[in-house]
Coordinates of N, CA, C and O and ligand atoms in Angstrom, one line a residue:
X118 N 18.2 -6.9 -14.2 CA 17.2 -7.7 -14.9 C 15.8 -7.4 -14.4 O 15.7 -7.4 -13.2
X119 N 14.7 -7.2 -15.2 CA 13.6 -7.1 -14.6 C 12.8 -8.0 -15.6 O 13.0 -8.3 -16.8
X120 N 11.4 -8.5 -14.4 CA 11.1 -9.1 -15.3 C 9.6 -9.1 -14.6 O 9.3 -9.1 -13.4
X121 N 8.9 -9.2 -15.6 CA 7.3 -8.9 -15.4 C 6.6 -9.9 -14.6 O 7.3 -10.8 -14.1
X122 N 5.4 -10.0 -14.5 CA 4.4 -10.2 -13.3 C 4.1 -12.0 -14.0 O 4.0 -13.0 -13.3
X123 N 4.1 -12.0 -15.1 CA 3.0 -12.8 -15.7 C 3.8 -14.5 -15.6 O 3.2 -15.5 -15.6
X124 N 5.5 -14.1 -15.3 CA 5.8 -16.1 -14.6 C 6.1 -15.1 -13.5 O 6.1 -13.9 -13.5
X125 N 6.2 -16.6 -12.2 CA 6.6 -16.5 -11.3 C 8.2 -16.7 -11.0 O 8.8 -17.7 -10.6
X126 N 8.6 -15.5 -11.3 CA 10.3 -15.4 -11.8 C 10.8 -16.1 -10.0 O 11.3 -17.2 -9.9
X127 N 10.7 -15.3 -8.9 CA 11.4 -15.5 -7.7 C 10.9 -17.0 -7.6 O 11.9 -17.8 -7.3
X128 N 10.3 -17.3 -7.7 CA 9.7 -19.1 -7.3 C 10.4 -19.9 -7.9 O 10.9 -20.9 -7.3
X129 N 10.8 -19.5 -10.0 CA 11.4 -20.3 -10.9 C 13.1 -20.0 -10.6 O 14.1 -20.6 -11.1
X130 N 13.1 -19.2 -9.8 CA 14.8 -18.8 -9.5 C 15.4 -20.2 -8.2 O 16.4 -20.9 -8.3
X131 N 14.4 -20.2 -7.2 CA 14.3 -20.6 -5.8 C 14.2 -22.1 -6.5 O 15.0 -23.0 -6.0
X132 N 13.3 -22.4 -7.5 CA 13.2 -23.5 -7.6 C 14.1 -24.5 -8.5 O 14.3 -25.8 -8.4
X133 N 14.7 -23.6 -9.5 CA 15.6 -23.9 -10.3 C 16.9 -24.3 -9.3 O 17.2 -25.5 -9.1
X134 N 17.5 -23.3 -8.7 CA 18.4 -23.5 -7.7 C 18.4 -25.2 -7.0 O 19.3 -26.1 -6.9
X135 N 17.0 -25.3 -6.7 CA 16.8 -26.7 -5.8 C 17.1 -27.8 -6.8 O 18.0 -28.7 -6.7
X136 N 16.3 -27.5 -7.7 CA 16.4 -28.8 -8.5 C 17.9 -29.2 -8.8 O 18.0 -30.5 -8.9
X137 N 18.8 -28.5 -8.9 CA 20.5 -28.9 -8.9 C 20.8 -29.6 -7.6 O 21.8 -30.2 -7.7
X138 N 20.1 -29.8 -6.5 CA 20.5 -31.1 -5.5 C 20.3 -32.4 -6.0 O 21.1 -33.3 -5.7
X139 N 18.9 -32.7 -7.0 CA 18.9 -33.8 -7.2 C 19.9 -34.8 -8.4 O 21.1 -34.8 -8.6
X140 N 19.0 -35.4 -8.8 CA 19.4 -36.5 -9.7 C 20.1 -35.2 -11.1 O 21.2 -35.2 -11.8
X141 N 18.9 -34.2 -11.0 CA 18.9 -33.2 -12.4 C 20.1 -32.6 -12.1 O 20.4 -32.6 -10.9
X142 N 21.0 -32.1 -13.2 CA 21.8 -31.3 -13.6 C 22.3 -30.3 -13.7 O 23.3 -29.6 -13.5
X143 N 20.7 -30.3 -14.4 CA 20.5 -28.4 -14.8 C 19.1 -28.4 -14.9 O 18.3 -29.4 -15.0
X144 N 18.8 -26.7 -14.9 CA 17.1 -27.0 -14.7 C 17.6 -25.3 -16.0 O 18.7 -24.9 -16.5
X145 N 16.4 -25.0 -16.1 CA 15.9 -24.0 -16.8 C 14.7 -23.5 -16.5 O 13.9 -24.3 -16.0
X146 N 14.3 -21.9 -16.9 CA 13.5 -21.2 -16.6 C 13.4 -19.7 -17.3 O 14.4 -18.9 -17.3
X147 N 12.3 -19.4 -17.8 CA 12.5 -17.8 -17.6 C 11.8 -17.0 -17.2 O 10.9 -17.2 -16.5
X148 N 12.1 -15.5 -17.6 CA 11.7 -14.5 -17.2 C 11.1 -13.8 -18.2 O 11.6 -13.6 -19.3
X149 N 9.8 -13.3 -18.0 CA 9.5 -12.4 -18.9 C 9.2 -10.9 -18.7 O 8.4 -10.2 -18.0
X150 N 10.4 -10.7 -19.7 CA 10.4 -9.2 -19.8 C 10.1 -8.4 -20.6 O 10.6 -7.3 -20.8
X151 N 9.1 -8.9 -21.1 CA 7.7 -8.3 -21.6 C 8.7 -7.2 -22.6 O 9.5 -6.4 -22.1
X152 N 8.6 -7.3 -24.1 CA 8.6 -8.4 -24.9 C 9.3 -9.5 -24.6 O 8.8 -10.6 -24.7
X153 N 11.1 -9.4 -24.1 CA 11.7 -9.7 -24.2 C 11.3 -11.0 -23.3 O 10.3 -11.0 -22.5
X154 N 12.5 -12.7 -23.7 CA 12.0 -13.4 -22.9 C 13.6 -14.0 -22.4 O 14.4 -14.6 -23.2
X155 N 13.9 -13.7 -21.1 CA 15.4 -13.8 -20.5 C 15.4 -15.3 -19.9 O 14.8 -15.6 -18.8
X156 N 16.0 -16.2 -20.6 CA 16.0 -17.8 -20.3 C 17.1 -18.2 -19.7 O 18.2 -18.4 -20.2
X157 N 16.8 -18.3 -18.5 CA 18.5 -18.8 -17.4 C 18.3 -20.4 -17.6 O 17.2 -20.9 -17.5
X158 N 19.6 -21.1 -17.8 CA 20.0 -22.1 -17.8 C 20.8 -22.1 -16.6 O 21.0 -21.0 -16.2
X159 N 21.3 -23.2 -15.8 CA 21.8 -23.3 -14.5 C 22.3 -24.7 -14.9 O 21.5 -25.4 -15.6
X160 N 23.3 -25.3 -14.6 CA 23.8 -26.2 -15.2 C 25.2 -26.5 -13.9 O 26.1 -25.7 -13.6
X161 N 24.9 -28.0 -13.1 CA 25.8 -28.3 -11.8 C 26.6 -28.9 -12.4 O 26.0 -29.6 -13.2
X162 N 28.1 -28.9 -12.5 CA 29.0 -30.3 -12.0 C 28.8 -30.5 -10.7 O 27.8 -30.3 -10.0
X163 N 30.1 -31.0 -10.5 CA 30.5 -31.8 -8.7 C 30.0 -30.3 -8.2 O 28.9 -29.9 -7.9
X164 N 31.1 -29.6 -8.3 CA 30.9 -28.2 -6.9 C 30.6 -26.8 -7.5 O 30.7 -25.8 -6.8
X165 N 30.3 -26.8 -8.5 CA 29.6 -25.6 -9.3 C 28.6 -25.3 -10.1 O 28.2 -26.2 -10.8
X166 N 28.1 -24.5 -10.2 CA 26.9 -23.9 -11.0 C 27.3 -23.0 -11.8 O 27.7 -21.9 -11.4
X167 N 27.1 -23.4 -13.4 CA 26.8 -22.6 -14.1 C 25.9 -22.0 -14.3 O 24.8 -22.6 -14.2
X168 N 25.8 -20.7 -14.6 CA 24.9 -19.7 -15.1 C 24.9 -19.0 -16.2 O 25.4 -17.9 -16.4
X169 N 24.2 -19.6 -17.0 CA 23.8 -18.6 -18.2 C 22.7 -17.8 -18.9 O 22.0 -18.6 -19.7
X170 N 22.3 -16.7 -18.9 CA 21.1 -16.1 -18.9 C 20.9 -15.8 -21.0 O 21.6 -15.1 -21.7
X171 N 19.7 -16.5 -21.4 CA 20.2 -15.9 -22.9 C 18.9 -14.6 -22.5 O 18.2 -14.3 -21.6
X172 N 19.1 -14.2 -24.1 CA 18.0 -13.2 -24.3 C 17.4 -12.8 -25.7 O 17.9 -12.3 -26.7
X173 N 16.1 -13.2 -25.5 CA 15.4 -13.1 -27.2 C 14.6 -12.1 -27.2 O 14.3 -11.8 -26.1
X174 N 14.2 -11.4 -28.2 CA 13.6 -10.2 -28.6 C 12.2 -10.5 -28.3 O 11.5 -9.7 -27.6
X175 N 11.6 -11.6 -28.8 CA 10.0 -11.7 -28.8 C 9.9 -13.1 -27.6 O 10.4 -14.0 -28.1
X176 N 9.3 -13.4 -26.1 CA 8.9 -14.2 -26.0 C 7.7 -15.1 -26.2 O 7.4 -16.1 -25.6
X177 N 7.0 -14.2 -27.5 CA 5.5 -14.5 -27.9 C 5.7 -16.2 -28.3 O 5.1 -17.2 -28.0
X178 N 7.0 -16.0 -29.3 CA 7.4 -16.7 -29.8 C 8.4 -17.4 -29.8 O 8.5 -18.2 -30.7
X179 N 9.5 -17.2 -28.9 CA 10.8 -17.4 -28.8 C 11.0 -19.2 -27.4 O 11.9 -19.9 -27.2
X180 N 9.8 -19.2 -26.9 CA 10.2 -20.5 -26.1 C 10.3 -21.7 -26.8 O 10.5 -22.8 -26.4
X181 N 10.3 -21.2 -28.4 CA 10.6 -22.8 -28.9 C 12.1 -22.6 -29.3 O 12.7 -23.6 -29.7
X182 N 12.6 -21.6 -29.2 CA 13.8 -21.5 -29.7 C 14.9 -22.4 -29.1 O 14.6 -22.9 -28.1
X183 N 16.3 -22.7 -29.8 CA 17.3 -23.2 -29.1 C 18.1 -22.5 -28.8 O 18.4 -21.7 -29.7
X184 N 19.0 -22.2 -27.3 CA 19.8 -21.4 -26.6 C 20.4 -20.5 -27.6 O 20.5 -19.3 -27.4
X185 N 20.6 -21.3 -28.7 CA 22.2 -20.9 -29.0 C 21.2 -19.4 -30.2 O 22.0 -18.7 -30.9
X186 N 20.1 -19.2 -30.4 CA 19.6 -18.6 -31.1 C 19.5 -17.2 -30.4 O 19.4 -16.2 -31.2
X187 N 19.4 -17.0 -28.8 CA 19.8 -16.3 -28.1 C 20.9 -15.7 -28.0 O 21.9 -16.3 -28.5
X188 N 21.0 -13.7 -27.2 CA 21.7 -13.7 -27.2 C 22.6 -13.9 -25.6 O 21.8 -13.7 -24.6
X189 N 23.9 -14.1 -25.3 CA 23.7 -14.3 -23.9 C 24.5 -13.1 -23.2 O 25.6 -12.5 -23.4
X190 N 23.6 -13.0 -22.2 CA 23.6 -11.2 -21.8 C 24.5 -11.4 -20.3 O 25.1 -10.5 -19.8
X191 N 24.5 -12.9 -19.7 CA 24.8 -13.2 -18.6 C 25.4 -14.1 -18.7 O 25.0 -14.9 -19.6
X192 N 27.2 -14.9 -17.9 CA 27.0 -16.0 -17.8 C 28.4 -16.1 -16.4 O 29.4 -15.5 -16.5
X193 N 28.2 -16.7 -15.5 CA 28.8 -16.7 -14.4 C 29.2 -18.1 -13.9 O 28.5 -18.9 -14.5
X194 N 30.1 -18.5 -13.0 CA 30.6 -19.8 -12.8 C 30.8 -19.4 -10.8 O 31.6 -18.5 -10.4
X195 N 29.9 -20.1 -10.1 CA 29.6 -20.1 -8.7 C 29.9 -21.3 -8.1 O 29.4 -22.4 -8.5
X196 N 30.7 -21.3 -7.0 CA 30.5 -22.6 -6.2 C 29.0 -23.1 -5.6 O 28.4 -22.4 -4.8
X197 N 28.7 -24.1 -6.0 CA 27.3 -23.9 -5.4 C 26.7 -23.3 -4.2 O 25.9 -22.4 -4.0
X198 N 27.4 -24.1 -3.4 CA 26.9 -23.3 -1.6 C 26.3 -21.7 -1.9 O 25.3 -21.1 -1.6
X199 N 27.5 -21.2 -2.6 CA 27.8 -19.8 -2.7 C 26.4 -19.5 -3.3 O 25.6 -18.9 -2.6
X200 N 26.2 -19.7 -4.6 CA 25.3 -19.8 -5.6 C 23.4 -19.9 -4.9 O 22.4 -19.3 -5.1
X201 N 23.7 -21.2 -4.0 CA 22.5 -21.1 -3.3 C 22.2 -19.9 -1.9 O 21.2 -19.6 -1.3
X202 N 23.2 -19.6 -1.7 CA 23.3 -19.1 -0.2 C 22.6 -17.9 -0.7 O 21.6 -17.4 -0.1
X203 N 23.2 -17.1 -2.2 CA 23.1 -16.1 -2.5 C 21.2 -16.0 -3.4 O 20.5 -15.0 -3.4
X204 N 20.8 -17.1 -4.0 CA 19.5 -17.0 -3.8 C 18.6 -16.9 -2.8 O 17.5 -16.4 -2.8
X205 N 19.1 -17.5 -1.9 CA 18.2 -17.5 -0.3 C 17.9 -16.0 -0.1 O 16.8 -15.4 -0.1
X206 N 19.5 -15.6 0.0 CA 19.4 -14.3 0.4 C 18.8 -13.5 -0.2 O 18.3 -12.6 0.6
X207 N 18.5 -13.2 -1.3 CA 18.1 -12.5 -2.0 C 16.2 -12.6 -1.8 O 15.4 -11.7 -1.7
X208 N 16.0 -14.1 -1.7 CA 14.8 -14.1 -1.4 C 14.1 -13.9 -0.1 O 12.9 -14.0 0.1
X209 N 15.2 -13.5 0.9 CA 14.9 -13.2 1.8 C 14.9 -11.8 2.5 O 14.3 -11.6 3.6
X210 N 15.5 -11.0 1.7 CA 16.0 -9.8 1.0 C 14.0 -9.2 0.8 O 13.3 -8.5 1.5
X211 N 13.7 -10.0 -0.3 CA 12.4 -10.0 -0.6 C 11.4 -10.1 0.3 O 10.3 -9.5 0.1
X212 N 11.4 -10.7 1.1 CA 10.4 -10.9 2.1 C 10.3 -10.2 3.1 O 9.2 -9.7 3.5
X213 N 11.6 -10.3 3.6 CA 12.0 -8.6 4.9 C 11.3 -7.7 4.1 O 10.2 -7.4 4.6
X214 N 11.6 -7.1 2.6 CA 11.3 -5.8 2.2 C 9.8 -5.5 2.5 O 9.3 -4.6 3.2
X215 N 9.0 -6.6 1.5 CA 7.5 -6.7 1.4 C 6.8 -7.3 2.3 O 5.8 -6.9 2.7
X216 N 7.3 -8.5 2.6 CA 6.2 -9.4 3.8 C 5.3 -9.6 2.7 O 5.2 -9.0 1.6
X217 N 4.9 -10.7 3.2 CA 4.1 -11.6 2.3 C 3.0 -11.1 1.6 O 2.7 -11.3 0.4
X218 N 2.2 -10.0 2.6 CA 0.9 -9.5 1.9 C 1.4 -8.7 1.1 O 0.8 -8.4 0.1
X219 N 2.7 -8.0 1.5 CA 3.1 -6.7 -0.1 C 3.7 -7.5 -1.3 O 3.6 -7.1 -2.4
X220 N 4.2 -8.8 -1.0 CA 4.9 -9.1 -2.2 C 3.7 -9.7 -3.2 O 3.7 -9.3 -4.3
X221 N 2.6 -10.7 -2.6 CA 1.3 -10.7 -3.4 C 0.7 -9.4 -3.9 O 0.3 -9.5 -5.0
X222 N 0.5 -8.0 -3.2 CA 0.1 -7.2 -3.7 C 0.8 -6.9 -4.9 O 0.3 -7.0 -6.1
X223 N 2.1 -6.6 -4.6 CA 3.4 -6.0 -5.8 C 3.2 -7.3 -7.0 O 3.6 -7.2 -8.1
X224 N 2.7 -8.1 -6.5 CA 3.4 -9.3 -7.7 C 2.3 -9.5 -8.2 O 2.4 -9.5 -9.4
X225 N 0.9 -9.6 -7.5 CA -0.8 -9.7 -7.9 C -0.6 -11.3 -8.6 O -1.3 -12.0 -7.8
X226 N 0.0 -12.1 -9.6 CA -0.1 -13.3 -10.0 C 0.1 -14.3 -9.4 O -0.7 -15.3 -9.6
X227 N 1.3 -14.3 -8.3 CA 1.8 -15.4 -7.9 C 1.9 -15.1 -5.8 O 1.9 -13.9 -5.3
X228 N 1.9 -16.3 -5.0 CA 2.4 -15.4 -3.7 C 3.8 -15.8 -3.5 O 4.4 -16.6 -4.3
X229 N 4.5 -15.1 -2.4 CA 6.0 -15.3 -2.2 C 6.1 -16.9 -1.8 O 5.4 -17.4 -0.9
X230 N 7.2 -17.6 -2.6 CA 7.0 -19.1 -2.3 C 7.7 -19.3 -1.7 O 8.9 -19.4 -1.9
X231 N 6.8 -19.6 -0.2 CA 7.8 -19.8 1.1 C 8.1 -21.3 1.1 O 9.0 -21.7 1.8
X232 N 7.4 -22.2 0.4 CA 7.6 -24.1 0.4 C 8.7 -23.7 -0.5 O 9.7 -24.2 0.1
X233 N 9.2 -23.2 -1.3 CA 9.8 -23.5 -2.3 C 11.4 -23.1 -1.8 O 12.4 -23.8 -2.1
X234 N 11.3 -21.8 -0.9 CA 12.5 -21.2 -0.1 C 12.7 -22.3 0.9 O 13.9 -22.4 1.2
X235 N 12.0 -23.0 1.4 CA 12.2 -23.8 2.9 C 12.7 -25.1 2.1 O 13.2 -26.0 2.8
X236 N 12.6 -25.3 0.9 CA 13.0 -26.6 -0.1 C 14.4 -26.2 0.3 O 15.2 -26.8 1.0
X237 N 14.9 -24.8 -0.4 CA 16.1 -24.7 -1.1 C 16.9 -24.7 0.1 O 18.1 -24.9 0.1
X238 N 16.2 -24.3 1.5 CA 17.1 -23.5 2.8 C 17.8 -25.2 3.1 O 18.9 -25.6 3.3
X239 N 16.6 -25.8 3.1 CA 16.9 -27.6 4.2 C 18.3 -28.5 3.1 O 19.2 -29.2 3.6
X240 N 18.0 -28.1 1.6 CA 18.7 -28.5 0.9 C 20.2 -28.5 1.5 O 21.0 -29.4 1.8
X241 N 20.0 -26.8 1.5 CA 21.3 -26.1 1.3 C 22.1 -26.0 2.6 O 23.2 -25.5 2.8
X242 N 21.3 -26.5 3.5 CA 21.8 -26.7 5.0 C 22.3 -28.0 4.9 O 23.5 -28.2 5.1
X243 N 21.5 -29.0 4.6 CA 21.8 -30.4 4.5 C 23.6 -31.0 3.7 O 24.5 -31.8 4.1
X244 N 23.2 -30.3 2.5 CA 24.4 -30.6 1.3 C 25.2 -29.9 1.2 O 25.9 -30.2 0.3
X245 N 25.6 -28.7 1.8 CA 26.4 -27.6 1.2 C 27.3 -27.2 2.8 O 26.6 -27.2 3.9
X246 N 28.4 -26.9 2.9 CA 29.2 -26.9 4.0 C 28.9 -25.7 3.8 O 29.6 -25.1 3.0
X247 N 28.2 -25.0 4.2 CA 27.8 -23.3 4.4 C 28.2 -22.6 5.6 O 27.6 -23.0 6.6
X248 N 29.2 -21.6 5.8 CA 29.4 -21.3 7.3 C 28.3 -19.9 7.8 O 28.0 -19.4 8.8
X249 N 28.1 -19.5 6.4 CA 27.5 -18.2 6.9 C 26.0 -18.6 7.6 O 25.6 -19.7 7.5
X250 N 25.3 -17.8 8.3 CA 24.4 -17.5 9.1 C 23.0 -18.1 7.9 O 23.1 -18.0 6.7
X251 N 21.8 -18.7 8.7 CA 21.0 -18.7 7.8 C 19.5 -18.8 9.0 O 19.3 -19.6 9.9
X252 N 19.0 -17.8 8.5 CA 17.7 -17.1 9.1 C 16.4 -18.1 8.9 O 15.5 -18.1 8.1
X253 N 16.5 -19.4 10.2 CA 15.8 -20.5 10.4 C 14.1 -20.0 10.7 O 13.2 -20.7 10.3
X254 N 14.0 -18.8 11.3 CA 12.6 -18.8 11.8 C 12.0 -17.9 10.5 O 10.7 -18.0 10.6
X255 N 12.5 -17.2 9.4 CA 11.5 -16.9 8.9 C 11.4 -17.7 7.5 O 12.5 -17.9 6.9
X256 N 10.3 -18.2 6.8 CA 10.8 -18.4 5.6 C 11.4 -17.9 4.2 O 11.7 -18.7 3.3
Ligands
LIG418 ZN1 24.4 -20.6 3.3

């Protein structure tokens, strides 16, 4: 999936993820992929996260649309822990690669959102019986 400069896709990933600790359910967000506009839905019970990614032709016009007008290109069923562990990683994946000043360079709209990872990390330490390793000193 790629998705252009103009949202802050890694931020709305990091931050969607969090928002499933709280009271919320499910969060939503997308991606633009310039035309196209890739709308992930994330949706908790008790111990899982759904995932479902739709996909519309025009996002000029397509955020008024309803899901179901999409088509869905993605859709996965994750234990949470699992589900969060594997966005950390990924965002952290991102940070090793670029460091902060290349991923602002690479990204020019948005900076790498380190509040937003340190949200999801304390979360996911706190609420989630995680055994795997989690990389405390950097954000
Ligand atoms: Zn973990």
């Amino acid at each position: 999936m790629v998705a252009g400069y103009c949202t802050d896709a890694l931020a709305d990933l990091v931050a969607g993820a969090g928002e499933l600790y709280g009271r919320q359910r499910s969060a939503r967000f997308f991606f633009d992929a310039e035309p196209q506009e890739l709308r992930w839905v994330l949706r908790a019970t008790d111990d899982t996260v759904d995932v479902t990614v739709h996909k519309f032709p025009d996002v000029a016009v397509s955020p008024d649309f309803p899901d179901s007008q999409g088509t869905v290109i993605w859709q996965s069923t994750h234990p949470r822990p699992a589900f969060a562990h594997a966005v950390l990683d990924a965002a952290h994946t991102v940070l090793t690669e670029h460091g902060e000043a290349g991923y602002l360079a690479k990204w020019a709209m948005h900076p790498y959102p380190v509040a937003l990872v340190q949200d999801l990390r304390r979360l996911h330490i706190r609420d989630d019986a995680c055994d795997l390793p989690h990389d405390l000193s950097r954000p």
